[in-house]
Short mmCIF file of C-alpha atoms in Angstrom, two decimals:
data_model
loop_
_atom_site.label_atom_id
_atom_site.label_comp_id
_atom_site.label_asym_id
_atom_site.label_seq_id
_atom_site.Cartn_x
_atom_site.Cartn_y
_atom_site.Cartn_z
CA UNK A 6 -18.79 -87.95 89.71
CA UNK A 7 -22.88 -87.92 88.90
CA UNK A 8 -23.96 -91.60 88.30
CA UNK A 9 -25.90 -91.32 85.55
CA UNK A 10 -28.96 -93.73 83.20
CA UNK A 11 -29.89 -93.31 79.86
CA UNK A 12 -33.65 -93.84 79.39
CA UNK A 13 -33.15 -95.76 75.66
CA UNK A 14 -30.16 -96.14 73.63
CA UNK A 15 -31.11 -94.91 70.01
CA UNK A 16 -29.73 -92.03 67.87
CA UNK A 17 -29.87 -89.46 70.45
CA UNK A 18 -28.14 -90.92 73.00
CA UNK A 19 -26.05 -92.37 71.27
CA UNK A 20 -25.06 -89.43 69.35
CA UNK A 21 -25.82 -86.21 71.48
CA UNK A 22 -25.36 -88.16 75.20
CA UNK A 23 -23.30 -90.78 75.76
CA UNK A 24 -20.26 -89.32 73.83
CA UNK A 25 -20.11 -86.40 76.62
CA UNK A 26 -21.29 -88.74 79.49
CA UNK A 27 -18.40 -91.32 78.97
CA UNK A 28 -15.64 -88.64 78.15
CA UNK A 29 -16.15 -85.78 80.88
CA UNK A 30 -14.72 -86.39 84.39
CA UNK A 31 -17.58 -85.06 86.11
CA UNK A 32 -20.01 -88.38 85.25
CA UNK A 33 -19.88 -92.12 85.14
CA UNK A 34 -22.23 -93.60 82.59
CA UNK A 35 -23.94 -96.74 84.87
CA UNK A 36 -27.01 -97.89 83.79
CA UNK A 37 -29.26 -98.13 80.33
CA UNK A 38 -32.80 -98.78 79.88
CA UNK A 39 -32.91 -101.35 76.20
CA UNK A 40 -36.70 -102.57 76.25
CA UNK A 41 -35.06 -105.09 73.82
CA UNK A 42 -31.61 -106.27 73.87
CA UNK A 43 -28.19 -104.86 75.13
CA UNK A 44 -26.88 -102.94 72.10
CA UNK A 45 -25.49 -100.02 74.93
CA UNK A 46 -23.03 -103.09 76.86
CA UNK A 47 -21.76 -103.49 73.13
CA UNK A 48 -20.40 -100.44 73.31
CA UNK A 49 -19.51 -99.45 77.39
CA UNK A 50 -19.39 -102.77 78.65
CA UNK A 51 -19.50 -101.32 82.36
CA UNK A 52 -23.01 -100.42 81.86
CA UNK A 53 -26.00 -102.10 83.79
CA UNK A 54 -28.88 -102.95 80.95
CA UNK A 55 -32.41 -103.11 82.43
CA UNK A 56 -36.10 -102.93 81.04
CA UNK A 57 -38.15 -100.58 82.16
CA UNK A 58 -37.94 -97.62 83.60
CA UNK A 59 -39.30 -98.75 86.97
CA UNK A 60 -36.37 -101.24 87.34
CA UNK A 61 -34.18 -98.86 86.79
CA UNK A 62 -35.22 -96.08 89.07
CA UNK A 63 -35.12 -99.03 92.13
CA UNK A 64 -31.05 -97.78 91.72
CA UNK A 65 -30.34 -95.64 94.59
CA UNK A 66 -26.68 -95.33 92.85
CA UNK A 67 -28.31 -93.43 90.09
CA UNK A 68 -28.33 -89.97 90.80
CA UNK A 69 -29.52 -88.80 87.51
CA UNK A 70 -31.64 -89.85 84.54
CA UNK A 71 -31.55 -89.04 80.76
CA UNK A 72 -34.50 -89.24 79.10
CA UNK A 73 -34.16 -89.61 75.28
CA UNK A 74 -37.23 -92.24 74.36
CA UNK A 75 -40.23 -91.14 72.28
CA UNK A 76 -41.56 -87.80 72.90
CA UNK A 77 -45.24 -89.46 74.47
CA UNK A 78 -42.65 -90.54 77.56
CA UNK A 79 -40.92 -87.29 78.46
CA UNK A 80 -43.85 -86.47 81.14
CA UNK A 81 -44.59 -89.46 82.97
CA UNK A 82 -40.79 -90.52 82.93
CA UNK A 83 -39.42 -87.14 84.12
CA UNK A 84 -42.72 -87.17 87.09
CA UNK A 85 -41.81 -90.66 87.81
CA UNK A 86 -38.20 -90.33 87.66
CA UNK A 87 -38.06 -87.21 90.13
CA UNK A 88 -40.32 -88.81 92.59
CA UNK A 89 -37.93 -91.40 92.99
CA UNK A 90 -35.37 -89.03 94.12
CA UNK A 91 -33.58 -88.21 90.88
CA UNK A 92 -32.67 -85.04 89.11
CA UNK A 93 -33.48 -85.59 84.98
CA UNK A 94 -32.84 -84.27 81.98
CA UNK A 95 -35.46 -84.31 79.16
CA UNK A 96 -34.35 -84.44 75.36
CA UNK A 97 -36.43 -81.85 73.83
CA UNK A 98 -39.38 -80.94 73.18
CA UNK A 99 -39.68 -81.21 76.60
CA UNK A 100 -43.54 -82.97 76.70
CA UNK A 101 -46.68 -82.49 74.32
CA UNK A 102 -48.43 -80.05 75.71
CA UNK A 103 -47.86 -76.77 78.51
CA UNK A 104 -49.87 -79.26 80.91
CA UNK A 105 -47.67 -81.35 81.01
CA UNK A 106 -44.90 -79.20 81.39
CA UNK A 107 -46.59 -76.97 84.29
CA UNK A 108 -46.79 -80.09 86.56
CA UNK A 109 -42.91 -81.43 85.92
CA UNK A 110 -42.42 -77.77 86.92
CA UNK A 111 -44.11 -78.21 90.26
CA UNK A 112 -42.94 -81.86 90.82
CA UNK A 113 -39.17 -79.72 90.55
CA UNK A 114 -39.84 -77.59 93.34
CA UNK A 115 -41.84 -79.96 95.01
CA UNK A 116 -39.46 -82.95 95.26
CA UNK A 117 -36.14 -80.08 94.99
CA UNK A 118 -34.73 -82.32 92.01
CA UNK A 119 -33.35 -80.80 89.16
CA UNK A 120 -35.48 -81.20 85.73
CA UNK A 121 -33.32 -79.83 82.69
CA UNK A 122 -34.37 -79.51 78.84
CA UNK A 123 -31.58 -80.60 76.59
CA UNK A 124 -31.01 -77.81 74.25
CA UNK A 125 -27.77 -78.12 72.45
CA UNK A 126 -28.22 -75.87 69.83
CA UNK A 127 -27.69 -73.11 71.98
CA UNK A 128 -24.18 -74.38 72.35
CA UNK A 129 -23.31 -74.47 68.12
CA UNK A 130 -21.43 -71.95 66.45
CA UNK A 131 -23.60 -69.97 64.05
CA UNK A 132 -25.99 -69.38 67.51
CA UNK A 133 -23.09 -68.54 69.62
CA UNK A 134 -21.64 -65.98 66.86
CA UNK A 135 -25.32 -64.36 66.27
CA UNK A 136 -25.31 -63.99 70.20
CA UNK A 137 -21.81 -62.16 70.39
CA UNK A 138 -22.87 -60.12 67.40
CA UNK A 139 -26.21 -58.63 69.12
CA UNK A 140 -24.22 -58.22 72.36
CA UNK A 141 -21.86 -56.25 70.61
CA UNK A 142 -24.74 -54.19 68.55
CA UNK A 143 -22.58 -54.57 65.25
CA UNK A 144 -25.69 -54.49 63.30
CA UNK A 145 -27.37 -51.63 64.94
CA UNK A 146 -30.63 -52.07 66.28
CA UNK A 147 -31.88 -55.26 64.76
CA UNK A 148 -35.06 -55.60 62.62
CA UNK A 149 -35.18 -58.36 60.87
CA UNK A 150 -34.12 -62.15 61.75
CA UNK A 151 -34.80 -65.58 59.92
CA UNK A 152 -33.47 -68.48 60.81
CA UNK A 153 -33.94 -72.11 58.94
CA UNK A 154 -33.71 -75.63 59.53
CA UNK A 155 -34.21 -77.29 56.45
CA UNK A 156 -33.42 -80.85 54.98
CA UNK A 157 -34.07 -82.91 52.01
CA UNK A 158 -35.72 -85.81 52.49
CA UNK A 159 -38.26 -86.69 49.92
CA UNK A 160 -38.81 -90.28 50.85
CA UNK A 161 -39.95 -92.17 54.16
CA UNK A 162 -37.37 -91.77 57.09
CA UNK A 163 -35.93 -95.64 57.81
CA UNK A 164 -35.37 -94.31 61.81
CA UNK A 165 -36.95 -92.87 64.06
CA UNK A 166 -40.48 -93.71 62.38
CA UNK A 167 -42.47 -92.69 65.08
CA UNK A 168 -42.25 -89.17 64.31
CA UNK A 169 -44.41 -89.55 61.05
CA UNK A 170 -47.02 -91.06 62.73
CA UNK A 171 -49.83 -89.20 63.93
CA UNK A 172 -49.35 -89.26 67.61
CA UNK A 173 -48.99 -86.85 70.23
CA UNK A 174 -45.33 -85.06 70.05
CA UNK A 175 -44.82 -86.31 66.38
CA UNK A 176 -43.83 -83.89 63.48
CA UNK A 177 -41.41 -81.23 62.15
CA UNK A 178 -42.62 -78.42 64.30
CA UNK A 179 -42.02 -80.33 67.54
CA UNK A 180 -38.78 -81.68 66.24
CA UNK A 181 -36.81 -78.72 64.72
CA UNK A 182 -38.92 -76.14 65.53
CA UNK A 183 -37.97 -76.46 69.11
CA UNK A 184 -34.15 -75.44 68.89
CA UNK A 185 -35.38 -72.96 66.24
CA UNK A 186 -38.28 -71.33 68.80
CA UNK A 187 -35.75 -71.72 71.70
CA UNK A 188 -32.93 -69.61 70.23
CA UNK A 189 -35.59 -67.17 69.68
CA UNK A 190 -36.91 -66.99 72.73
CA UNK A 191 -33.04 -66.45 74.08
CA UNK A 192 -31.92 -64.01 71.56
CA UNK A 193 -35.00 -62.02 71.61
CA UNK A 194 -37.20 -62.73 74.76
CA UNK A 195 -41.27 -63.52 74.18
CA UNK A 196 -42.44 -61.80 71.06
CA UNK A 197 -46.06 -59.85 70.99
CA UNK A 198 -47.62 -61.99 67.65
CA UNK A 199 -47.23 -65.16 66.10
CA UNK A 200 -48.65 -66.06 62.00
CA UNK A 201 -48.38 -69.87 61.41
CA UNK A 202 -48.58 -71.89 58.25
CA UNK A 203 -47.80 -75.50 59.15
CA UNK A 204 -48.50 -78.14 56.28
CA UNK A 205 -48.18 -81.09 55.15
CA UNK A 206 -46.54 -81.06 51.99
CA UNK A 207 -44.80 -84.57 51.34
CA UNK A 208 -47.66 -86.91 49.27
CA UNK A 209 -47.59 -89.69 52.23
CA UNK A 210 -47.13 -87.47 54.98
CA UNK A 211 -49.53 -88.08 58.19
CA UNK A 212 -47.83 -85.13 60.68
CA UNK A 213 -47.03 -81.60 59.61
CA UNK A 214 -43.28 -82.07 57.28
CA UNK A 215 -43.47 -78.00 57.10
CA UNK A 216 -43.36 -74.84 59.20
CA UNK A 217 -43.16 -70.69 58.66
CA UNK A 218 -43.90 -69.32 62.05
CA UNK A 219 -43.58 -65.48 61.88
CA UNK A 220 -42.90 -63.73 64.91
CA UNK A 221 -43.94 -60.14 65.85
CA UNK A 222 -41.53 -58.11 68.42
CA UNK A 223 -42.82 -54.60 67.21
CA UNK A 224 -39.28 -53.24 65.00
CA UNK A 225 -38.39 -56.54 64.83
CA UNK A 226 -39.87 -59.06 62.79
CA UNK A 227 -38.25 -62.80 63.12
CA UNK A 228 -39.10 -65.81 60.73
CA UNK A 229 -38.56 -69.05 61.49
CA UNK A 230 -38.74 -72.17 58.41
CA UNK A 231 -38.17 -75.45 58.05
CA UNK A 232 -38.68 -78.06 55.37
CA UNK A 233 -37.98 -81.29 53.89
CA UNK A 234 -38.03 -80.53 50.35
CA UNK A 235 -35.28 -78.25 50.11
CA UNK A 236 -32.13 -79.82 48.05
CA UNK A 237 -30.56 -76.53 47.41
CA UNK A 238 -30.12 -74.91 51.02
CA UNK A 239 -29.86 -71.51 50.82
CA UNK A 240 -28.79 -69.31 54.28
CA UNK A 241 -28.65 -70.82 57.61
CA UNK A 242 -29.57 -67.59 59.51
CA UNK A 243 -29.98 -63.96 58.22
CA UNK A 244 -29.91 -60.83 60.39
CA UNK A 245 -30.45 -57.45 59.00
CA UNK A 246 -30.30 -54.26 61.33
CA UNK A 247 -30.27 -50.72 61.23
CA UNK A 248 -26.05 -50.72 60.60
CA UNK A 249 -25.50 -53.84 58.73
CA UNK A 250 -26.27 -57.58 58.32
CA UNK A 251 -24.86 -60.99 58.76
CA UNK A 252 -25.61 -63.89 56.84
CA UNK A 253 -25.10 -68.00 57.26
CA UNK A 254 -24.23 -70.83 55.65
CA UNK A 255 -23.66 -74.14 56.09
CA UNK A 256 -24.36 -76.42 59.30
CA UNK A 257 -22.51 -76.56 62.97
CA UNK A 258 -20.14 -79.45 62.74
CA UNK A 259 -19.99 -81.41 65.46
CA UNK A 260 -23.94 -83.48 64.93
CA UNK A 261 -22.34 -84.72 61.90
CA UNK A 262 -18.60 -85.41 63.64
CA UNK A 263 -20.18 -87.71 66.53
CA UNK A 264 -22.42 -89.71 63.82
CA UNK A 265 -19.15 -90.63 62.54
CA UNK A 266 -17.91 -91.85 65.78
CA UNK A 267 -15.72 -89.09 66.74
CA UNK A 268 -15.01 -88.60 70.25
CA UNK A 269 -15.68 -85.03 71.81
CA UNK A 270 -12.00 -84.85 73.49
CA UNK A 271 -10.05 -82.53 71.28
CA UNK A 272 -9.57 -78.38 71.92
CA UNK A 273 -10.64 -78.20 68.52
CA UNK A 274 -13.94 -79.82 69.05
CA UNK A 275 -16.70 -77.30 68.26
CA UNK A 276 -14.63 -75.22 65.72
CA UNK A 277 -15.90 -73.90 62.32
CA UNK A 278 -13.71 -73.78 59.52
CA UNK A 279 -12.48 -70.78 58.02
CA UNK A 280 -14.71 -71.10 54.54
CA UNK A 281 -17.88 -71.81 56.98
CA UNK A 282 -17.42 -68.40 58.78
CA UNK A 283 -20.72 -66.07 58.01
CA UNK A 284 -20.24 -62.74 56.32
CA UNK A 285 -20.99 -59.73 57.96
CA UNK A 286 -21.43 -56.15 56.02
CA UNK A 287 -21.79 -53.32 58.65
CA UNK A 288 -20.06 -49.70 59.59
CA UNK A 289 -17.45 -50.61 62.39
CA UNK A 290 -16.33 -46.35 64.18
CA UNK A 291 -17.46 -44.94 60.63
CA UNK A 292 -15.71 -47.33 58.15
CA UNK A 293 -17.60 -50.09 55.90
CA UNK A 294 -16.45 -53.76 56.64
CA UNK A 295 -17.21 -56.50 54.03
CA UNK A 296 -15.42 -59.55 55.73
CA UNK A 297 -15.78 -63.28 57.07
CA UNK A 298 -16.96 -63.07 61.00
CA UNK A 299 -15.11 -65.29 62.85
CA UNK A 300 -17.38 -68.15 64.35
CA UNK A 301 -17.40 -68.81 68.16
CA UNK A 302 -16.20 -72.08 69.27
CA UNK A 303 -19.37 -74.24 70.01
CA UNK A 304 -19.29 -77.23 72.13
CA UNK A 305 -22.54 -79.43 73.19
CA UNK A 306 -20.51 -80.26 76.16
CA UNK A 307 -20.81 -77.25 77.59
CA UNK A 308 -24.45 -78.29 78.61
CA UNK A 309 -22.84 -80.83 80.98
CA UNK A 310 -20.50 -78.85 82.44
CA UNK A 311 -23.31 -76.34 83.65
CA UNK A 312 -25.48 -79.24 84.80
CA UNK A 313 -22.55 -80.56 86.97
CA UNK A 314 -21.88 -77.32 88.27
CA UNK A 315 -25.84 -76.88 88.85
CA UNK A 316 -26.33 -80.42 91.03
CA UNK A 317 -23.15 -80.09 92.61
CA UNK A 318 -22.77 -76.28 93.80
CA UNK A 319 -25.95 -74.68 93.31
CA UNK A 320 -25.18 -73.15 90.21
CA UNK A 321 -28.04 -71.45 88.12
CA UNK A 322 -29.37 -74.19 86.22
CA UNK A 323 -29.25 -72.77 82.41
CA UNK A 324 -31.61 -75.32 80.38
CA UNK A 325 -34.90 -74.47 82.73
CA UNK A 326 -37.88 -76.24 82.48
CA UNK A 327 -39.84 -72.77 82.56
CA UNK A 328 -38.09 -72.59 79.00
CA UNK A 329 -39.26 -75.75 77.94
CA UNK A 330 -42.75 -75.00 78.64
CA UNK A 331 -42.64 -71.72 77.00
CA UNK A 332 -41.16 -73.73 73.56
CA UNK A 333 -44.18 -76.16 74.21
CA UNK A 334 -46.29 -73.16 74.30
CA UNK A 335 -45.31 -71.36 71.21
CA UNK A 336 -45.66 -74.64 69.58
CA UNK A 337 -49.53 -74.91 70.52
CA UNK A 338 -49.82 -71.23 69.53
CA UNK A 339 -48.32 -71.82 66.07
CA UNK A 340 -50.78 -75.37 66.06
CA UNK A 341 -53.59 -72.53 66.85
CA UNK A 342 -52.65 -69.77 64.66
CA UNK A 343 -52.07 -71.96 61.11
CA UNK A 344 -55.40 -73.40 61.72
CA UNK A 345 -57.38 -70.44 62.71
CA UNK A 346 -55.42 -68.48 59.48
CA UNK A 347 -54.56 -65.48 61.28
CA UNK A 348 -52.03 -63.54 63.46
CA UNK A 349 -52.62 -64.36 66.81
CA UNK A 350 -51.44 -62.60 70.55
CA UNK A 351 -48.67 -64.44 72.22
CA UNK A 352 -50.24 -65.01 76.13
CA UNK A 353 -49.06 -67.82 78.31
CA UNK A 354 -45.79 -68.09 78.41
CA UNK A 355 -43.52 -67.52 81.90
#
């Protein structure tokens, strides 16, 4: 088993972490880092609660360490966290700025400890069916993609407060726009052109609340949204190609399972139901198909599992933190681009 720390104990590990951590036979959940309190011994009463994240890393037991707290610790937690000897995984976005990023890159090599992004949206169901789709080139040649991440919430958030203040790593576009950039970066690779318009649209807002980022590939053309003012959502994901399209509703199930305190244990967990499946309309060996597309079983877990298998035999690692920087990157591009007004050239990424 992989002796594991959380670095903090609020919604995302609680939600997105410790659920796998504490169910999957290949780690043992030992140690939290509370600044204030014990709220995580509450819950796994085996756990070691300590301070800081220099008490912790005194553990030589822990072999690896979570890092979920505020996006303005993600660098020097990961840098100090692998010079002590352990391999880490950073909640995304994976720091502020490519900087950043670049040197946790180098500290990797350097110290030979793994540094992961946690991107579990690559493991829900509406990305895992889009992915088997384009494999299978049921659309054609694709030309179009748009993908959205919107919510409605008019009023001031009552967690997680930090990201509407005006600090580095705070906003919508470093929040959701990194699982929407990253599954476009691994469906589609690095695009040639990015067109921004990032606002502010909510009347107390202090950090951007809005994104369109716009995405030139050449044929294909891939817009990516997100809002707060939407009550009435309208398609998850849209993909148009040369043979057909598919279109998306509705949201991957299990973020809003684990809120409720549902354990990640059954073979079930991940599934879509039936009247969530997207519709595809395409030509399948010359006939015209109108149906439901079955949705791929998703499963955060599966980030674990290729972790494990990463630390323990050498596996590729899948989450790398070349990825992470190139998010980061496309973030300060889109920063660039909606403030310049203009289409800009995508350069810098890995």
């Amino acid at each position: 088993m992989i002796r594991v720390a959380l670095v903090s104990f609020g919604i995302s590990s609680k939600t997105f972490h410790a659920p796998f951590l504490t169910t999957m036979p290949e780690y043992e959940l030992v140690s939290v880092v509370e600044r204030n309190g014990a709220a995580s011994k509450a819950k796994y009463p085996n756990v070691k609660v300590v301070n800081s994240i220099e008490a912790l890393l005194k553990d030589d037991s822990v072999e690896l360490v979570i890092i979920t707290a505020p996006n303005e610790t993600h660098y020097p937690y990961a840098k100090l966290a692998m010079e002590a000897g352990k391999h880490v995984v950073v909640e995304k976005p994976f720091t502020n700025t490519t900087e950043e990023a670049l040197q946790l890159i180098e500290i990797s090599k350097a110290t030979g400890k793994i540094c992961a992004v946690y991107q579990n949206r690559r493991y829900v169901a509406d990305y895992l069916t889009m992915k088997e789709i384009l494999q299978k080139k049921l659309l054609g040649e694709l030309h179009e993609f748009e993908a959205h991440y919107d919510r409605y919430r008019p009023d001031p958030r009552t967690y997680g407060l930090w990201r509407e203040k005006p600090i580095p790593g705070s906003g919508v576009l470093y929040d959701l726009g990194s699982h929407l950039i990253d599954q476009a970066l691994q469906l589609f690779g690095h695009p040639k052109y990015i067109t921004a318009d990032i606002r502010k649209q909510k009347a107390y807002s202090l950090v951007d609340d809005y994104f369109e980022l716009r995405l030139d590939y050449g044929f294909l053309k891939v817009l990516l949204k997100s809002g707060m003012l939407v009550r009435e959502m309208g398609p998850r994901y849209l993909m148009h190609g040369t043979k057909g399209s598919y279109i998306k509703y509705g949201e991957d199930p299990q973020e809003e399972r684990l809120k409720a305190g549902e354990l990640p244990v059954s073979a079930n967990w991940g599934k879509e139901p039936e009247n969530q499946f997207g519709l595809i309309h395409t030509e399948v060996d010359g006939k015209i198909i109108r149906e439901n597309y079955p949705s791929v079983q998703g499963g955060y877990g599966e980030f674990y599992k290729n972790l494990y298998q990463t630390i323990r035999n050498g596996a590729p690692l899948m989450e790398t933190p070349i990825h992470g920087h190139n998010v980061i990157k496309m973030i300060e591009l889109a920063f660039q681009s909606s403030e310049m007004q203009k289409k800009i050239e995508v350069i810098g990424l890995l």
